[in-house]
Coordinates of C-alpha atoms in Angstrom, one line a residue:
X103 CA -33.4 -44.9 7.5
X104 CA -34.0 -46.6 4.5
X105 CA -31.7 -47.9 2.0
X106 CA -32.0 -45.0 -0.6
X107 CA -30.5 -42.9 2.3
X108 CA -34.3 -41.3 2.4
X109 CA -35.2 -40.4 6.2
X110 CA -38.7 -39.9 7.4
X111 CA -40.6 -37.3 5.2
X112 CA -38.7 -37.5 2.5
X113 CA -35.5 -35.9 3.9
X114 CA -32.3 -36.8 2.2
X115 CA -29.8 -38.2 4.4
X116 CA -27.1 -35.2 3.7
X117 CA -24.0 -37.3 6.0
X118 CA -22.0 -37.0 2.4
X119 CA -22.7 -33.7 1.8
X120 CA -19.4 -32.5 1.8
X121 CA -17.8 -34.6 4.8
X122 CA -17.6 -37.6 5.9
X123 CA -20.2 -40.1 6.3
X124 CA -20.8 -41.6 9.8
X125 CA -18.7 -44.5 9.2
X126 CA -15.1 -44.7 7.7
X127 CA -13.4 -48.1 6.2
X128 CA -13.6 -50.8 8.9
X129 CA -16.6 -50.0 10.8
X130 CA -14.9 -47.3 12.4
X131 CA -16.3 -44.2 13.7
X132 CA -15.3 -41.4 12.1
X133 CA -16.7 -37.6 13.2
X134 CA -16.4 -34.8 10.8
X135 CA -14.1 -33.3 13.7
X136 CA -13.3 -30.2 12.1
X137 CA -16.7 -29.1 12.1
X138 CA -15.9 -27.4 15.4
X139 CA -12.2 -26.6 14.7
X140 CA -12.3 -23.7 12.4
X141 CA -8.5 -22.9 13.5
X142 CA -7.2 -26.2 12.7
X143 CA -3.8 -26.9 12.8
X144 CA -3.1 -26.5 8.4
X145 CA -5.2 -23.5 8.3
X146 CA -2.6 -21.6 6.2
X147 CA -2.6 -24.4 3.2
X148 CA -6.7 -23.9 3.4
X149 CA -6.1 -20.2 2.6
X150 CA -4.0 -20.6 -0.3
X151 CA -6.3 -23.3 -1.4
X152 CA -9.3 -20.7 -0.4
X153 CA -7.1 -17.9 -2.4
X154 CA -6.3 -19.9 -5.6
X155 CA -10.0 -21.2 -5.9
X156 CA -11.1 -17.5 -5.7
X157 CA -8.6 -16.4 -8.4
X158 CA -9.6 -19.7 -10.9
X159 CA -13.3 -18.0 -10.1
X160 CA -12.3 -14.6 -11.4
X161 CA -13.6 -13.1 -7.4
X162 CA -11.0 -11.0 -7.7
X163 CA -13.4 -7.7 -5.9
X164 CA -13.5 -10.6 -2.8
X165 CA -9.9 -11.0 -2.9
X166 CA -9.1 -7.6 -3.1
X167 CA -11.3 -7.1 0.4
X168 CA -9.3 -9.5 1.8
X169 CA -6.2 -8.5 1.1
X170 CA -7.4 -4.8 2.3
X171 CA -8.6 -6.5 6.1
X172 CA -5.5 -8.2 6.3
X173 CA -5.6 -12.0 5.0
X174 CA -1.5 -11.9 4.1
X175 CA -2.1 -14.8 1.6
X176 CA -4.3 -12.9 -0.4
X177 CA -2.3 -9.8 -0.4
X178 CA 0.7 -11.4 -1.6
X179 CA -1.2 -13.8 -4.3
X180 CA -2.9 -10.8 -5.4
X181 CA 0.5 -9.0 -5.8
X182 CA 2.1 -11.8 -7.2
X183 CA -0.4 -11.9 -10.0
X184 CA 0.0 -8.2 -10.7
X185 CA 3.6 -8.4 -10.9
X186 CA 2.7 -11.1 -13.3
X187 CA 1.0 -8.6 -15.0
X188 CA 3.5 -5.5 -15.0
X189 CA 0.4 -3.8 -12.8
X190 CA 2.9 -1.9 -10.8
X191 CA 0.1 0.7 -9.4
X192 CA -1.8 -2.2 -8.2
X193 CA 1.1 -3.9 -6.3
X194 CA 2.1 -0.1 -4.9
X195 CA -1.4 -0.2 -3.5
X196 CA -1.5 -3.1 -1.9
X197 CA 1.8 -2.3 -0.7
X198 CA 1.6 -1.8 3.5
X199 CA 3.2 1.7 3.8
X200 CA 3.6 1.9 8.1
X201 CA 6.2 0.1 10.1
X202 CA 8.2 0.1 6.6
X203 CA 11.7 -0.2 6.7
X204 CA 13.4 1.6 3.6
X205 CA 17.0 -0.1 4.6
X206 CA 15.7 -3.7 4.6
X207 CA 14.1 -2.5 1.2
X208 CA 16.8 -1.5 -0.6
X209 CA 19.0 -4.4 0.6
X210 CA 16.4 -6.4 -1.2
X211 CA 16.5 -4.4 -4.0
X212 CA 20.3 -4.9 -4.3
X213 CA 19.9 -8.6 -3.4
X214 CA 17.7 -9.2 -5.9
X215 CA 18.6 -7.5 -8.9
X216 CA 21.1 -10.0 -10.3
X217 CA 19.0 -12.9 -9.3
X218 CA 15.8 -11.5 -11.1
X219 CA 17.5 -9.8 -14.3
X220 CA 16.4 -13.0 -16.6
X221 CA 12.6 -12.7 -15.1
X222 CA 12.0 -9.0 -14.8
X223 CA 11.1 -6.6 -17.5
X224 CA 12.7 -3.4 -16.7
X225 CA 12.6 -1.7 -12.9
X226 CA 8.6 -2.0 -12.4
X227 CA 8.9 -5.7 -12.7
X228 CA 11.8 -5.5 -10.5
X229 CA 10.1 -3.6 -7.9
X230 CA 6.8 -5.4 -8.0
X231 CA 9.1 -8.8 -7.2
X232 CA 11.0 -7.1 -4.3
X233 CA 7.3 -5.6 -3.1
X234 CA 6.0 -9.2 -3.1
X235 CA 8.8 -10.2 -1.3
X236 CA 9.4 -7.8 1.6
X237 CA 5.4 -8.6 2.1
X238 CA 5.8 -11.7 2.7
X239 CA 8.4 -11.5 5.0
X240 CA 6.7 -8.6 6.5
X241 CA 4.0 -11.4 7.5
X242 CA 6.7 -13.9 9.0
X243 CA 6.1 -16.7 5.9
X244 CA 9.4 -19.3 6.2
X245 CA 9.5 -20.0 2.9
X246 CA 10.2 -16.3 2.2
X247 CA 13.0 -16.1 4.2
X248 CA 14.1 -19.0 3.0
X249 CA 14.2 -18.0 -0.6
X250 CA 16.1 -14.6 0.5
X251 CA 18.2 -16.9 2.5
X252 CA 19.0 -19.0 -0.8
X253 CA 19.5 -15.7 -2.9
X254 CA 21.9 -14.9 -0.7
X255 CA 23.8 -17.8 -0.3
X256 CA 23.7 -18.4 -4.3
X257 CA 25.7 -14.5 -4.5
X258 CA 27.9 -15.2 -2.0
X259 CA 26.7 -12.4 0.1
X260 CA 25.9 -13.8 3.8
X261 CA 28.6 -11.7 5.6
X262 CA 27.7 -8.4 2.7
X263 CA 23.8 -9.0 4.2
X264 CA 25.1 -9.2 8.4
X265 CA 27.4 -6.6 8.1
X266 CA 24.4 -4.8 7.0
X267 CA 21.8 -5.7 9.4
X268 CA 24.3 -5.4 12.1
X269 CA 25.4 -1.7 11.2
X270 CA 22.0 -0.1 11.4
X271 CA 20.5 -1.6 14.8
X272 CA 18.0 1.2 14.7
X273 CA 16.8 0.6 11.5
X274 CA 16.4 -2.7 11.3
X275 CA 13.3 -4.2 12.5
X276 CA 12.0 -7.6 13.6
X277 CA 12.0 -9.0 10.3
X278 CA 15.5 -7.8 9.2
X279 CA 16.8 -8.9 13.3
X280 CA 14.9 -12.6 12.6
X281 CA 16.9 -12.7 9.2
X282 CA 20.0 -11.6 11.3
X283 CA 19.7 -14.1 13.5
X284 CA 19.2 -16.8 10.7
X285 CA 22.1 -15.9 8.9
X286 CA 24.5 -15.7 11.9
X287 CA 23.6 -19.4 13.1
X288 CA 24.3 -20.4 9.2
X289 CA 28.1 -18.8 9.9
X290 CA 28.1 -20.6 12.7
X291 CA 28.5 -17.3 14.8
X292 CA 26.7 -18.7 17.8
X293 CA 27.9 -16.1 20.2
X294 CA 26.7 -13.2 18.1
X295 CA 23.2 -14.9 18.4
X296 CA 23.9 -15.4 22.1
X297 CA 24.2 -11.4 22.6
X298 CA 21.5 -10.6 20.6
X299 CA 19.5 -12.6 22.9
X300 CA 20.8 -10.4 25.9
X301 CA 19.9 -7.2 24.0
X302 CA 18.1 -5.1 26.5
X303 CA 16.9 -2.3 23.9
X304 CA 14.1 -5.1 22.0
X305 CA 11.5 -6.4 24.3
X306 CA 11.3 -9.1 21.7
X307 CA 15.2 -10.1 22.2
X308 CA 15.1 -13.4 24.1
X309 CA 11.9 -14.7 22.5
X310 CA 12.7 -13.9 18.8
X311 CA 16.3 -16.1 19.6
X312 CA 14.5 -18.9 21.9
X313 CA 12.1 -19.1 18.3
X314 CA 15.3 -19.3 16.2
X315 CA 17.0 -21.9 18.5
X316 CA 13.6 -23.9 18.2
X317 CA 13.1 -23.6 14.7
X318 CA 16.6 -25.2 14.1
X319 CA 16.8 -27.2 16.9
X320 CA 19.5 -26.2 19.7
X321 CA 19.0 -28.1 22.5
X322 CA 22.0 -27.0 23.9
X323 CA 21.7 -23.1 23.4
X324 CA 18.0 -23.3 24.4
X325 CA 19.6 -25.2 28.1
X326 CA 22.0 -22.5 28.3
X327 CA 19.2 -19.6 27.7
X328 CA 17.2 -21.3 30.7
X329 CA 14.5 -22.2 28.1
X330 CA 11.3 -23.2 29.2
X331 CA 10.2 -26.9 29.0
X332 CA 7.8 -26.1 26.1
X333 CA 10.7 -24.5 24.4
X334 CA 13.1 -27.8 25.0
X335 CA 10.2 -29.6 24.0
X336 CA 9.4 -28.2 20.4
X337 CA 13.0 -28.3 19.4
X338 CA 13.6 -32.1 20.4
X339 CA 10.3 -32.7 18.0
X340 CA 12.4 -30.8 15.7
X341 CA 15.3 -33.2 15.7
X342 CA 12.3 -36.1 15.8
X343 CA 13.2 -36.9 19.3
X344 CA 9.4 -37.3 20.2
X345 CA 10.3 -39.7 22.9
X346 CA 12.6 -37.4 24.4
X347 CA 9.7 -34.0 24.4
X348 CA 7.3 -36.0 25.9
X349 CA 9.8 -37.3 29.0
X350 CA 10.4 -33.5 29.2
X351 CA 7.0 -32.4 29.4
X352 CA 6.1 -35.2 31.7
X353 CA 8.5 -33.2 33.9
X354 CA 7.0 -29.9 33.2
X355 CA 3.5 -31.6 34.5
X356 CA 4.9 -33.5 37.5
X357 CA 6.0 -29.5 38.3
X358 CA 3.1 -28.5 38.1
X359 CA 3.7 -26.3 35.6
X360 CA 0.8 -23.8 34.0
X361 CA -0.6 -25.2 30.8
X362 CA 1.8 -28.2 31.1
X363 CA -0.9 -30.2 31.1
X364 CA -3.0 -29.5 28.0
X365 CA 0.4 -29.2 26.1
X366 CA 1.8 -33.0 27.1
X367 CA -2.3 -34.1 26.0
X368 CA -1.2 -32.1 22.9
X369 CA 2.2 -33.5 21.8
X370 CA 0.6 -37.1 22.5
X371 CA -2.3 -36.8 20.4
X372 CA -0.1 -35.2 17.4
X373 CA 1.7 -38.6 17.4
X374 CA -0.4 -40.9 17.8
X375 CA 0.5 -41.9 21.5
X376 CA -3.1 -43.6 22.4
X377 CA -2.6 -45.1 25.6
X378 CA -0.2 -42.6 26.7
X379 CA -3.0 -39.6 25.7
X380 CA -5.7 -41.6 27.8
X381 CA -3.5 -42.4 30.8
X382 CA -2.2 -38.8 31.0
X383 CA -5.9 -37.1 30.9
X384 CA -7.5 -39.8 33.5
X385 CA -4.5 -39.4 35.7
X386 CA -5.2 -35.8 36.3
X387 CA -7.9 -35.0 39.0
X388 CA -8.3 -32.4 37.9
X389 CA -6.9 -29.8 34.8
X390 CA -7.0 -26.0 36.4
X391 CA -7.8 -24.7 32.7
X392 CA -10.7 -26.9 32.3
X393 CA -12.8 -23.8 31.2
X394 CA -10.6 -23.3 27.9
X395 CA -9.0 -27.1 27.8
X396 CA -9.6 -28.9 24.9
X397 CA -7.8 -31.8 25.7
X398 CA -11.1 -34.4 26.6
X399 CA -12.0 -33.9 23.1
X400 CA -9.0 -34.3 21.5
X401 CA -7.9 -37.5 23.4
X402 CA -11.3 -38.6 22.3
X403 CA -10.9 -37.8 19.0
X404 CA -7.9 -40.0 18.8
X405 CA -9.1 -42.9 20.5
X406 CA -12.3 -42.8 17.4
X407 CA -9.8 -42.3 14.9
X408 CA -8.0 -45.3 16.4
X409 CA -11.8 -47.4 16.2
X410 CA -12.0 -47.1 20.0
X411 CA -15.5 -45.2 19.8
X412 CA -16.6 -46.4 23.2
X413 CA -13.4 -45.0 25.1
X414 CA -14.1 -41.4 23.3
X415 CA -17.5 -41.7 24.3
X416 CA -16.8 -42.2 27.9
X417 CA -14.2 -39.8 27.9
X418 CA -16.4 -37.0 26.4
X419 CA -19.2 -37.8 29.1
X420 CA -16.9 -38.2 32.1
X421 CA -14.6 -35.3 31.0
X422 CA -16.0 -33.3 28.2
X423 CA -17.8 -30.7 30.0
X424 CA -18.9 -28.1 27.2
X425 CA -18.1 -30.8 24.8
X426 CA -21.9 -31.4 24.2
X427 CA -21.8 -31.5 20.3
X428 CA -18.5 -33.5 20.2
X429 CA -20.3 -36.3 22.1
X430 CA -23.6 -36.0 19.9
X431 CA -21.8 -36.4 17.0
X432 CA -19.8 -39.5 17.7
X433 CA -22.9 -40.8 19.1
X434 CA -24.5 -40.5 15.8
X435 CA -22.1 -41.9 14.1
X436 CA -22.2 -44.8 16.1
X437 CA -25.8 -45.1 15.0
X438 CA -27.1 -44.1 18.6
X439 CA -29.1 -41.2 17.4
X440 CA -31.5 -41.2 19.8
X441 CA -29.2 -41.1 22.4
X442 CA -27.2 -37.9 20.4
X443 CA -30.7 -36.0 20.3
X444 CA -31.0 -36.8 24.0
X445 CA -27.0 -35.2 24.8
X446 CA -28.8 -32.0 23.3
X447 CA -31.5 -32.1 25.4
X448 CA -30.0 -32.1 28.6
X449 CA -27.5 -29.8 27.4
X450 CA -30.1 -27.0 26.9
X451 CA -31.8 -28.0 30.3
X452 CA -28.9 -27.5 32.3
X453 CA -28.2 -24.2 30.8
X454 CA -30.0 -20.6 31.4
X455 CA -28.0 -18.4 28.8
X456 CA -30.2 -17.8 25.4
X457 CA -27.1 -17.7 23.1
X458 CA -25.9 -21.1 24.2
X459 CA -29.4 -22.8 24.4
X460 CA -30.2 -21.6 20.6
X461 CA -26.9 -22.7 19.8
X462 CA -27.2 -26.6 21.0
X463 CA -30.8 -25.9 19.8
X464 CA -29.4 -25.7 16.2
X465 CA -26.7 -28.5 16.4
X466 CA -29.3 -30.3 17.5
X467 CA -31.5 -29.3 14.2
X468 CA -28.8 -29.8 12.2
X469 CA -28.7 -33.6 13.2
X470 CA -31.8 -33.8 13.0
X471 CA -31.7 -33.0 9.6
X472 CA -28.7 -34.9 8.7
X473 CA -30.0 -37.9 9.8
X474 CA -33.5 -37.5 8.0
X475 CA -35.4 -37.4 11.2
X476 CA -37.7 -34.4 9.5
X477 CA -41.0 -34.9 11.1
X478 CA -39.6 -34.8 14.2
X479 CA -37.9 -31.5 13.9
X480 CA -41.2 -30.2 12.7
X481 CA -43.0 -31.1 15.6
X482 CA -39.5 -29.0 18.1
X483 CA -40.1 -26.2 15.5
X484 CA -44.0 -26.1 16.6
X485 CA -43.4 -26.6 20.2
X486 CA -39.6 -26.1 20.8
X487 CA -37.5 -22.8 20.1
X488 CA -37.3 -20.8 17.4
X489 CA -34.0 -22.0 16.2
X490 CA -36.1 -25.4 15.2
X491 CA -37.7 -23.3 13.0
X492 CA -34.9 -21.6 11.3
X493 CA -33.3 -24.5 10.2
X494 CA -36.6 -26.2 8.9
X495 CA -37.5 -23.7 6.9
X496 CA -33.6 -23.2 5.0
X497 CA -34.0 -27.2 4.6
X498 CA -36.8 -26.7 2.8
X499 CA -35.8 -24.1 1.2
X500 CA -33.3 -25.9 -0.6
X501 CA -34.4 -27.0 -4.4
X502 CA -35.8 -30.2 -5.2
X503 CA -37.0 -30.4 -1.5
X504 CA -41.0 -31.8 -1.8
X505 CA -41.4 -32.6 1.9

C-alpha cells in the first residue's frame, strides 16, 4: 500500500472509516472488536446516544416506530419530550395499557405531586411526569427507581410507600415488589426481605431477592439463601472484592460447575487479569459449551489490547474454532494480510452450509476492500461466489470511486 493510503486500483484504504485503524499508539494491535459484538456490554448508553442523535435529526416518525416495537429508551425520551411539550395525548399513546398496575399508579401520583408542583403546569403535566415515570420503571431502569427512591426519602414517606406495597400483595406487581424490597433493606428490615424471598405465591420470589442482595451487596444474606457461586460472585465485585469473586469462581470451576467456566474467563477479562485469563482457558481440555463459548476470543482480545498480538493469534488458531473473522482481522492488523485472506479461505473450504460460506465470503470481501487489494477481489468476483460480486459493485458504487 502506498503512502497516500491508495491500494491497488485506486481503492482507498477505508481502515479509518469510522473505526480504528490497524494499529493503535505503540505499535500495538488494535482490532475494531466490536465489529462482531453488536450486544456489547454498554449497549444501553449507545441507545440513548442512538435516541438523542435521532431527536437532534428531527427522525422523530423513526423514533416513534421504535418506541411502538418496543426500544424502552425511545419510548420514554419520546414521552419525556412530550411532557416537555404539554402533548398529553401523545404521552397517553405511548402509554403501555396491559400488565398496568392502577395502585402503583396512583401511589406515584401521590408521591409525586408535592415534589413536581414547581415543574408541572396543571394535572396534564402532572400526569405526563408520573406516565414517564411508571414507564421507566415498568422497563426495570435503576436510575428510575432511584429517583422514586429519593422522592421518597426527601417526603419522609419510606414506611407510608411499604405499608402500601405490603397491604395489597395482589396488586402489586414485580416492579412495585422490586421497589418493596429496596425500601425494606433501606429500613434495615432484613427479615421482611428474608420472607419475601420464601414467598411461595411469585415464581420470581427467590430470584428477584438474590438480584436485590447482589445489587447491594450482601454477602452474608446471599450465604444464607444458598446462593449460587455466580451470585456470591457478582456481589463481592460489587463491594470491589475482585480478588475474592474470582477465588470463588475458581471454586465453582474446580466443581465442575455448568457455565462456570466461561463466567471465571469472563470476570478475568473485565479486569484486566492477563495471565490469569490465558492460564485459566489453556488449562481446560476442554470447555463443554465450546459451541456458544466466546471465551477464545475474548482472552484474545485482551492479550491484543495488552500488545500481546502473537498470544491472541495462537489462541484464536488453537482455540478459536468459529472464530474465523476474529483471527483474520488481528492478522490484518498485524500487517499479515495475506495470511488473513488465506484464514477465509480455508474457512469456506471446510464448510458445506451456503449461509456461512457467503458469509466468510463477504468478511473476506470486506477486507479485501479495506485493505485496497481491489483487483484482486475483481478477479474472486469473476471466478469466486457471488458475494464477491456484491460487495464490488456497492464499492464502486460509492461516489468519487474512478476504479
Amino acid at each position: 500500500m502506498n503512502a497516500s493510503g491508495a491500494g491497488e486500483g485506486g481503492g482507498s484504504d477505508r481502515r479509518t472509516a469510522g473505526r480504528p485503524a490497524g494499529r493503535a499508539r505503540g505499535g500495538q494491535a488494535s482490532i475494531d472488536w466490536d465489529r462482531w459484538y453488536p450486544e456489547r456490554p454498554g449497549y444501553d448508553e449507545w441507545a440513548r446516544q442512538w435516541v438523542q442523535e435521532m431527536l437532534d435529526e428531527g427522525r422523530i416518525e423513526e423514533l416513534r416506530s421504535a418506541a411502538r416495537t418496543g426500544t424502552s429508551q425511545a419510548r420514554v425520551r419520546l414521552m419525556e419530550l412530550y411532557a416537555e411539550q404539554g402533548d398529553i395525548e401523545e404521552v397517553r399513546a405511548l402509554v403501555r395499557t396491559e400488565n398496568k398496575n392502577r395502585k402503583l399508579e396512583l401511589l406515584l401520583t401521590d408521591t409525586l405531586t408535592d415534589a413536581l408542583a414547581g415543574t408541572t403546569a396543571g394535572q396534564d403535566g402532572l400526569e405526563a411526569a408520573v406516565a414517564v415515570m411508571k414507564v421507566r420503571l415498568d422497563t426495570l431502569e435503576k436510575d428510575a427507581r432511584e429517583e422514586l427512591i429519593e422522592l421518597l426519602r426527601a417526603q419522609d414517606r419510606i414506611e407510608e410507600t411499604i405499608a402500601f406495597l405490603q397491604a395489597r400483595p395482589q396488586e402489586t406487581d414485580y416492579i412495585g415488589w422490586h421497589l418493596l424490597a429496596h425500601l425494606l433493606l433501606l429500613q434495615g428490615r432484613i427479615e421482611d426481605v428474608r420472607t419475601m424471598a420464601a414467598d411461595s405465591t411469585r415464581r420470581y420470589a427467590r430470584d428477584l431477592v438474590t438480584g436485590v442482595f447482589v445489587e447491594k451487596g450482601r454477602i452474608e444474606e446471599l450465604r444464607a439463601l444458598g446462593a449460587h457461586g455466580f451470585e456470591l460472585s457478582r456481589a463481592l465485585v460489587v463491594l470491589g472484592r475482585v480478588d475474592d469473586a474470582i477465588v470463588v469462581m475458581q471454586e465453582c470451576l474446580d466443581a465442575n460447575e455448568p457455565h462456570a467456566y466461561d463466567f471465571l474467563i469472563k470476570l478475568l477479562v473485565k479486569y484486566g487479569r492477563v495471565d490469569q485469563a490465558l492460564a485459566t482457558l489453556e488449562s481446560a481440555s476442554r470447555n463443554p459449551y465450546d459451541a456458544t463459548s466466546t471465551a477464545s476470543v475474548e482472552v484474545a482480545r485482551l492479550l491484543d489490547e495488552h500488545g500481546r498480538a502473537e498470544d491472541a493469534i495462537r489462541i484464536l488458531r488453537t482455540r478459536g474454532s468459529g472464530a474465523d473473522e476474529e483471527l483474520a482481522a488481528l492478522l490484518a492488523a498485524q500487517g499479515r494480510i495475506d495470511e488473513a485472506v488465506r484464514v477465509f479461505d480455508r474457512a469456506m473450504a471446510d464448510h458445506d452450509r451456503r449461509f456461512v460460506i457467503g458469509k466468510l465470503a463477504g468478511a473476506q470481501a470486506d477486507l479485501l476492500i479495506e485493505y485496497g487489494r481491489i483487483d484482486e477481489l475483481r478477479t474472486r468476483a469473476e471466478t469466486g461466489h457471488r458475494e464477491y460480486g456484491i460487495r464490488l459493485a456497492a464499492y464502486l458504487a460509492e461516489p468519487d470511486r474512478t476504479s
